[in-house]
Tab-separated table of C-alpha atoms and ligand atoms in Angstrom:
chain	number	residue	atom	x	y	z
A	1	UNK	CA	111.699	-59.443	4.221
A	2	UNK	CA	109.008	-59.084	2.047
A	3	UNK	CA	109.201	-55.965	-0.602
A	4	UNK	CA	105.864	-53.709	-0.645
A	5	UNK	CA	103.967	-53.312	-3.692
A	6	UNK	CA	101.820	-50.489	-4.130
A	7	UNK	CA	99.524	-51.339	-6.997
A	8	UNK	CA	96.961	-49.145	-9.362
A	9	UNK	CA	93.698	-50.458	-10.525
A	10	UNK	CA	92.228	-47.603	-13.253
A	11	UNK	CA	89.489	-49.951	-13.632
A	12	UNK	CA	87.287	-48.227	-16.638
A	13	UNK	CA	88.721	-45.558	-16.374
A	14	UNK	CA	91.331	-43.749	-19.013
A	15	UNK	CA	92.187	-43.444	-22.856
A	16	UNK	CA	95.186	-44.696	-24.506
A	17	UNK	CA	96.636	-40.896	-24.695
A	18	UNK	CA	95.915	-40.483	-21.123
A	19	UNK	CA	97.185	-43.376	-19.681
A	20	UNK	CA	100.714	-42.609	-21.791
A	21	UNK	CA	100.491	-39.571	-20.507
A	22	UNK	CA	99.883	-40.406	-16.680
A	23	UNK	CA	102.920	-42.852	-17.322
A	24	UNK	CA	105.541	-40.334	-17.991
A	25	UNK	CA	103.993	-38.324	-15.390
A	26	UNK	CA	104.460	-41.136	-12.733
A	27	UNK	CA	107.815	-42.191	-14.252
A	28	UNK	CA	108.998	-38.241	-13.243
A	29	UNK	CA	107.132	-38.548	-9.601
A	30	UNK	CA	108.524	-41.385	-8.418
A	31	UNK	CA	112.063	-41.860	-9.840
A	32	UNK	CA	114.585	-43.312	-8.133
A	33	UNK	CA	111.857	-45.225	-5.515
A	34	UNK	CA	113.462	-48.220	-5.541
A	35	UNK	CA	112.417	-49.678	-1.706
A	36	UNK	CA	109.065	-50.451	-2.778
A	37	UNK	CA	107.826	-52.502	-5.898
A	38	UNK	CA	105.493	-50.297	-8.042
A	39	UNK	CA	102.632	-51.754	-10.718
A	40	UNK	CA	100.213	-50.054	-12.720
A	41	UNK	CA	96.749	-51.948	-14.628
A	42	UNK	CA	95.255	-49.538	-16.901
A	43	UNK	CA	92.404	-50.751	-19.331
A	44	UNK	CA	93.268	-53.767	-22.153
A	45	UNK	CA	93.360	-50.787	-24.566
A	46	UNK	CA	96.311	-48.963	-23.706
A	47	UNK	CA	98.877	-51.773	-22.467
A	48	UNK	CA	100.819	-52.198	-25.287
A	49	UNK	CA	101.132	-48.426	-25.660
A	50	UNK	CA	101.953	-48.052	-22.464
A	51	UNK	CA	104.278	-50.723	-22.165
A	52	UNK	CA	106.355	-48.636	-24.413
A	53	UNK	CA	107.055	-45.731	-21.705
A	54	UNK	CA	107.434	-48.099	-18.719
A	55	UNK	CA	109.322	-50.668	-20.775
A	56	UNK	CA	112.645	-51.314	-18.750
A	57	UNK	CA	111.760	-48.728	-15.755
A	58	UNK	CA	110.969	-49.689	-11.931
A	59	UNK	CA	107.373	-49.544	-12.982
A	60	UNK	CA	105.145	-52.849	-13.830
A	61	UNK	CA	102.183	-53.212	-15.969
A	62	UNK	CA	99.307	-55.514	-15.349
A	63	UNK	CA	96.222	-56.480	-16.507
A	64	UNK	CA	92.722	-56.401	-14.408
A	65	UNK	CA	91.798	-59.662	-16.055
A	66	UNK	CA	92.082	-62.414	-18.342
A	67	UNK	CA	90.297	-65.943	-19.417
A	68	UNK	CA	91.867	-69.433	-18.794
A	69	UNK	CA	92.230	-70.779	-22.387
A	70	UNK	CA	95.189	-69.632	-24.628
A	71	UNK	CA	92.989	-69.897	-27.792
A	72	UNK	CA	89.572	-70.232	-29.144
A	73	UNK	CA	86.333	-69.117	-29.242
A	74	UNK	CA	85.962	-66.754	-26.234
A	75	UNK	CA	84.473	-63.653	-27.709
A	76	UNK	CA	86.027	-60.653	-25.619
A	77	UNK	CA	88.332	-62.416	-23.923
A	78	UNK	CA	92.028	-62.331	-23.436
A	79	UNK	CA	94.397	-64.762	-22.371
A	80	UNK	CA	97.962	-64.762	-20.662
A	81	UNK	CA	100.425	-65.529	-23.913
A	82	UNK	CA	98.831	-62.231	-25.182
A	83	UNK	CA	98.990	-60.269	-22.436
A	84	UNK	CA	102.501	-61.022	-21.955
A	85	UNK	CA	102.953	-60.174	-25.549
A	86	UNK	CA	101.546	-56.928	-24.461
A	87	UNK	CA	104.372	-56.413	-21.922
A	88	UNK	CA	102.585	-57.345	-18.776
A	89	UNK	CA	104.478	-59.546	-16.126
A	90	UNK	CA	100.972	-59.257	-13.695
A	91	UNK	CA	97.040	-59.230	-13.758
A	92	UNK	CA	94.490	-58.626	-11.051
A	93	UNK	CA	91.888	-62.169	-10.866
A	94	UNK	CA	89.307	-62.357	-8.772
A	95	UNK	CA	88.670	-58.708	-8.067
A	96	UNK	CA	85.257	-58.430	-6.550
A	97	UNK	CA	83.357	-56.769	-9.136
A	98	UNK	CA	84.175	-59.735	-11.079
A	99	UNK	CA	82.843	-61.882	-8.287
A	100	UNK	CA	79.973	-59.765	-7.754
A	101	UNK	CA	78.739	-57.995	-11.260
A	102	UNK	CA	80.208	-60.511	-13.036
A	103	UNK	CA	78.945	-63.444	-11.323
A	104	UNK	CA	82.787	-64.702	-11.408
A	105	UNK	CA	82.705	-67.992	-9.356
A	106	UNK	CA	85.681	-69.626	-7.089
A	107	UNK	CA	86.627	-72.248	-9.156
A	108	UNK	CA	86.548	-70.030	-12.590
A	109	UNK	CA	89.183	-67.996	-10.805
A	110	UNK	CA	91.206	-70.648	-9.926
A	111	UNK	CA	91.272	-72.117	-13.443
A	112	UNK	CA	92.422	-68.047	-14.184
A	113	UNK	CA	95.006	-68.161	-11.102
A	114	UNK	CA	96.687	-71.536	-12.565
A	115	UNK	CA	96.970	-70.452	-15.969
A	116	UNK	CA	98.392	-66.872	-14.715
A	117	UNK	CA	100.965	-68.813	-12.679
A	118	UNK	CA	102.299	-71.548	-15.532
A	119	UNK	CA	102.275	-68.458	-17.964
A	120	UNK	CA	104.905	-66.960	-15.383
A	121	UNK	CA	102.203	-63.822	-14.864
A	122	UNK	CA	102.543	-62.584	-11.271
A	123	UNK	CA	98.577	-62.906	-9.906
A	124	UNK	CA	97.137	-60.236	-8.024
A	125	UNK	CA	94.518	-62.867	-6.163
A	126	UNK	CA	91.498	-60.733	-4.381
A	127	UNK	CA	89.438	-61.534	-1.451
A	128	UNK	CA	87.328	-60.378	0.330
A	129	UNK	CA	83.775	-59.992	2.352
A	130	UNK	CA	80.043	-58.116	1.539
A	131	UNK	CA	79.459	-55.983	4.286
A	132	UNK	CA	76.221	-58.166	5.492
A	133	UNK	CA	78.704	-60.935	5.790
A	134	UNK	CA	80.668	-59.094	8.176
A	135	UNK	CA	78.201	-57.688	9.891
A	136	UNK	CA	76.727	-61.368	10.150
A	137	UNK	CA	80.721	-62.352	11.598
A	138	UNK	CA	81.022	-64.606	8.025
A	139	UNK	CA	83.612	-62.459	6.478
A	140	UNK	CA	86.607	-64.630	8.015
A	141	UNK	CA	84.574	-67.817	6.913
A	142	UNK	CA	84.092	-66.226	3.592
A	143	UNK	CA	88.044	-64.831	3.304
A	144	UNK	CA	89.117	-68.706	3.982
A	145	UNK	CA	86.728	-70.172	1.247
A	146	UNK	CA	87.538	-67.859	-1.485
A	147	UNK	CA	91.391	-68.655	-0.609
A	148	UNK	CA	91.076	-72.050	-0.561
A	149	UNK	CA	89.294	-72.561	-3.735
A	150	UNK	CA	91.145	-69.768	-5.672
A	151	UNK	CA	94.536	-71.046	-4.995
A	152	UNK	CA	93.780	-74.828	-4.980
A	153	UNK	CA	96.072	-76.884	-6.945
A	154	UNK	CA	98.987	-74.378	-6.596
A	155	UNK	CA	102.433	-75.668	-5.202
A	156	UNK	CA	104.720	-73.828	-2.881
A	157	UNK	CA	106.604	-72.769	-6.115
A	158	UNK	CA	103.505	-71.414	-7.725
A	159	UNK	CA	103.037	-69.438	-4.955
A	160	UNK	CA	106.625	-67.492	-5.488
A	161	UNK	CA	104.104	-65.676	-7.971
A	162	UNK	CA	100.963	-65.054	-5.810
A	163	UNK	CA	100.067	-62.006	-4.141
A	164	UNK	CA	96.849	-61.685	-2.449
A	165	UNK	CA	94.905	-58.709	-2.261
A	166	UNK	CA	92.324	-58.281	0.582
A	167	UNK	CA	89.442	-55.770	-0.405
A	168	UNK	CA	86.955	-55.380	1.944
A	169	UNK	CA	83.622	-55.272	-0.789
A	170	UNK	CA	81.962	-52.479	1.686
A	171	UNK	CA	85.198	-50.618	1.594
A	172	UNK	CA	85.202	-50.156	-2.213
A	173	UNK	CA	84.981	-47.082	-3.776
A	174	UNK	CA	82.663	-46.314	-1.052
A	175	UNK	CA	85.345	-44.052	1.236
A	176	UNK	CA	84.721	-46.342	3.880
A	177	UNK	CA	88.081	-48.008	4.901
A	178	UNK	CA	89.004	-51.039	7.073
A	179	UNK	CA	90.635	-49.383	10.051
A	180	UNK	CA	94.618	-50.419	9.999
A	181	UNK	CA	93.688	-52.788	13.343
A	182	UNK	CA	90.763	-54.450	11.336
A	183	UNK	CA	92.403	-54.811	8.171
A	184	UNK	CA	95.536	-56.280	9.978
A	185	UNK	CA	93.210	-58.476	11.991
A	186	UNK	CA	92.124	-59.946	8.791
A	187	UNK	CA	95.543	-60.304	6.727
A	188	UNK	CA	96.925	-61.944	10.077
A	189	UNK	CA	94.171	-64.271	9.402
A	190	UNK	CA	95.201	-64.714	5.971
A	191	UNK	CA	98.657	-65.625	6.575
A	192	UNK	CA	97.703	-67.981	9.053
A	193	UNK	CA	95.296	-69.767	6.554
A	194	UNK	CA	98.307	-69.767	4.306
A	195	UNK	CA	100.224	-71.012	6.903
A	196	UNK	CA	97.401	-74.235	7.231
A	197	UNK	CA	97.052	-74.690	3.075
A	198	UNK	CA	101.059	-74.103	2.694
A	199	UNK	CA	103.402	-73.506	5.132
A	200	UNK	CA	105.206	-71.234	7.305
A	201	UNK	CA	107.641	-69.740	4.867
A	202	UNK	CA	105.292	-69.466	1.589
A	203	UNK	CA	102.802	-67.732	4.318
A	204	UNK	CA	106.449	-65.294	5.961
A	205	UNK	CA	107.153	-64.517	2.073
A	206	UNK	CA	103.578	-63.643	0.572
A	207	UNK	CA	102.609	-60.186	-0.274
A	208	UNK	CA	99.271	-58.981	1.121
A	209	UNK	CA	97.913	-56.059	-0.193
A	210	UNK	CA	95.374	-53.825	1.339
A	211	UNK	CA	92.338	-52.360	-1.096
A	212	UNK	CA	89.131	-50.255	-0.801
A	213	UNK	CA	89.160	-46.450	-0.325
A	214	UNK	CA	93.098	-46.458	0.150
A	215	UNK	CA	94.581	-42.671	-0.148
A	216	UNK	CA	97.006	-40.465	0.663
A	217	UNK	CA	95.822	-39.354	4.000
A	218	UNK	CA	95.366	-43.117	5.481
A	219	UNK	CA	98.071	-45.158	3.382
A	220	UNK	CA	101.254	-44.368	5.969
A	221	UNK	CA	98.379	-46.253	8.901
A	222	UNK	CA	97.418	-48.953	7.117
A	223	UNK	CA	101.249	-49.609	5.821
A	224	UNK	CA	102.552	-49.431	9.645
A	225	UNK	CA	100.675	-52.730	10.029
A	226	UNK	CA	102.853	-56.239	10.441
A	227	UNK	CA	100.887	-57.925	7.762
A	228	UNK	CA	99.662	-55.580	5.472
A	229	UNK	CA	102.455	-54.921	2.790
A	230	UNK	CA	100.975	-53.056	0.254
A	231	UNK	CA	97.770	-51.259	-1.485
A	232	UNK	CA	95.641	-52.120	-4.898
A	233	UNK	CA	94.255	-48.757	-5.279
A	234	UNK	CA	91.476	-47.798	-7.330
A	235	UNK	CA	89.910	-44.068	-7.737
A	236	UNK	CA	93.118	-42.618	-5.695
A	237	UNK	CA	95.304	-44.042	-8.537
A	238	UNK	CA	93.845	-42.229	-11.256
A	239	UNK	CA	96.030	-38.864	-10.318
A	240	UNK	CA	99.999	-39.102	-10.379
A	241	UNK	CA	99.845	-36.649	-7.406
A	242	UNK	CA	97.690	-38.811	-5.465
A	243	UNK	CA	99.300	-42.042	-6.197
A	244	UNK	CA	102.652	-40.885	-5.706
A	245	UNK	CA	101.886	-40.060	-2.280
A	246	UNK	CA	100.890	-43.201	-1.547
A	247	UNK	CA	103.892	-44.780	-3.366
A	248	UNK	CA	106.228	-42.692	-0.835
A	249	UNK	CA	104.087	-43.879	2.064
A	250	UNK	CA	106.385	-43.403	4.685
B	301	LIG	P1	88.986	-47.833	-4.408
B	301	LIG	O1	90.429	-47.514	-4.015
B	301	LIG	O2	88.429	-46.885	-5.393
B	301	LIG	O3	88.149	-48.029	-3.188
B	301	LIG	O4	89.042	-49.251	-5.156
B	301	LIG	C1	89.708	-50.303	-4.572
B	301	LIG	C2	89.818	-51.408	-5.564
B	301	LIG	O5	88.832	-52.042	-5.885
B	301	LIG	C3	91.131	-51.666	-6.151
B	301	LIG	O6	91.130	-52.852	-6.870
């Protein structure tokens, strides 16, 4: 059975004071949730500080990035050892305004996705299709390429720490989301490409999470779906109301 894990994304969004504050907040909300594995990735700035409210609770901390290297002369960059230091056991690669703003290519993630995985970080892996390449019936095509170049290399071990999130680039911030048919059309898909790279139990015991315009009002659809077990949400994180409504999804 796999465990659902309902992840936040602030993005660049939040202080240090208001991320410790949003922590305590969330702590309160959803205390005693214990069904349902729970991760928040505020900005670089306010892990550590945040780290110390979450610290030994139900609630994870991630990071919505890092580089390859463990040292050296990467101006602005930060790697696993010192996000770990920082208390995170996760971090979001691959996310698609890294792809797409960033200019973030397959194989640079996959460089990112190894390094997470030796440094015992759990990877939050993200996929996913433009809308012109769906509309021109690519995004499948697209889906299967950015899987098998992000997670080449990895062993059926290494992917005990993978999660893969499936964000639909036209469903992004945009209010626009996958219907729950579509979006399980796709992370059926997924699994069976898993299935093809790995095999059928690393597929049966991967998380796939759900993104793009995920909220209250549409996460208890999208969650009835076989394949989809969980959410990376963005702009409905940024409330504890909000995202503890989608954390009970029911
Ligand atoms: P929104 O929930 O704001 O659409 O963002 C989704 C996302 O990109 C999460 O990583």
């Amino acid at each position: 059975m796999r465990k659902p894990l309902i992840a936040g994304n602030f993005k660049m969004h939040k202080t240090i004071n208001e991320v410790v504050d949003y922590a305590k907040g969330l702590m309160n909300s959803v205390q005693g949730v214990s069904d349902r594995d729970i991760l928040i990735c505020p900005p670089f700035t306010a892990l550590s500080e945040v780290f110390k409210i979450i610290e030994g609770s139900h609630i994870a901390l991630g990071a919505q990035n890092m580089h390859y290297e463990s040292k050296g002369a990467f101006t602005g960059e930060l790697s696993s050892e010192m996000l770990r230091d920082a208390g995170c056991d996760s971090v979001i690669l691959g996310h698609s305004e890294r792809r797409h703003i960033l200019k973030e290519e397959d194989s640079f993630i996959n460089l990112k996705v190894k390094k997470a995985v030796e440094s015992n970080l759990r990877a939050i892996f993200c996929v996913g299709e433009l809308l012109e390449e769906r509309e021109g019936e690519m995004a499948e095509a697209v889906v299967k390429r950015q899987i098998e170049l992000g997670l080449k290399g990895l062993s059926e071990t290494d992917m005990e720490k993978i999660v893969i999130a499936y964000e639909p680039v036209w469903a992004i911030g945009t209010g626009k989301t996958a219907s729950p048919d579509d979006a399980q059309t796709m992370h059926s898909f997924i699994r069976k490409t898993i299935v093809s790279l790995f095999n059928t139990n690393v597929a049966e015991s991967l998380v796939i999470q759900y993104g793009g315009s995920v909220k209250p009002a549409n996460i208890n659809d999208l969650m009835a779906m076989p394949d989809i077990d969980g959410a990376l949400v963005g702009g409905a994180c940024l409330e504890v109301d909000s995202f503890s409504k989608i954390i009970t999804f029911t």
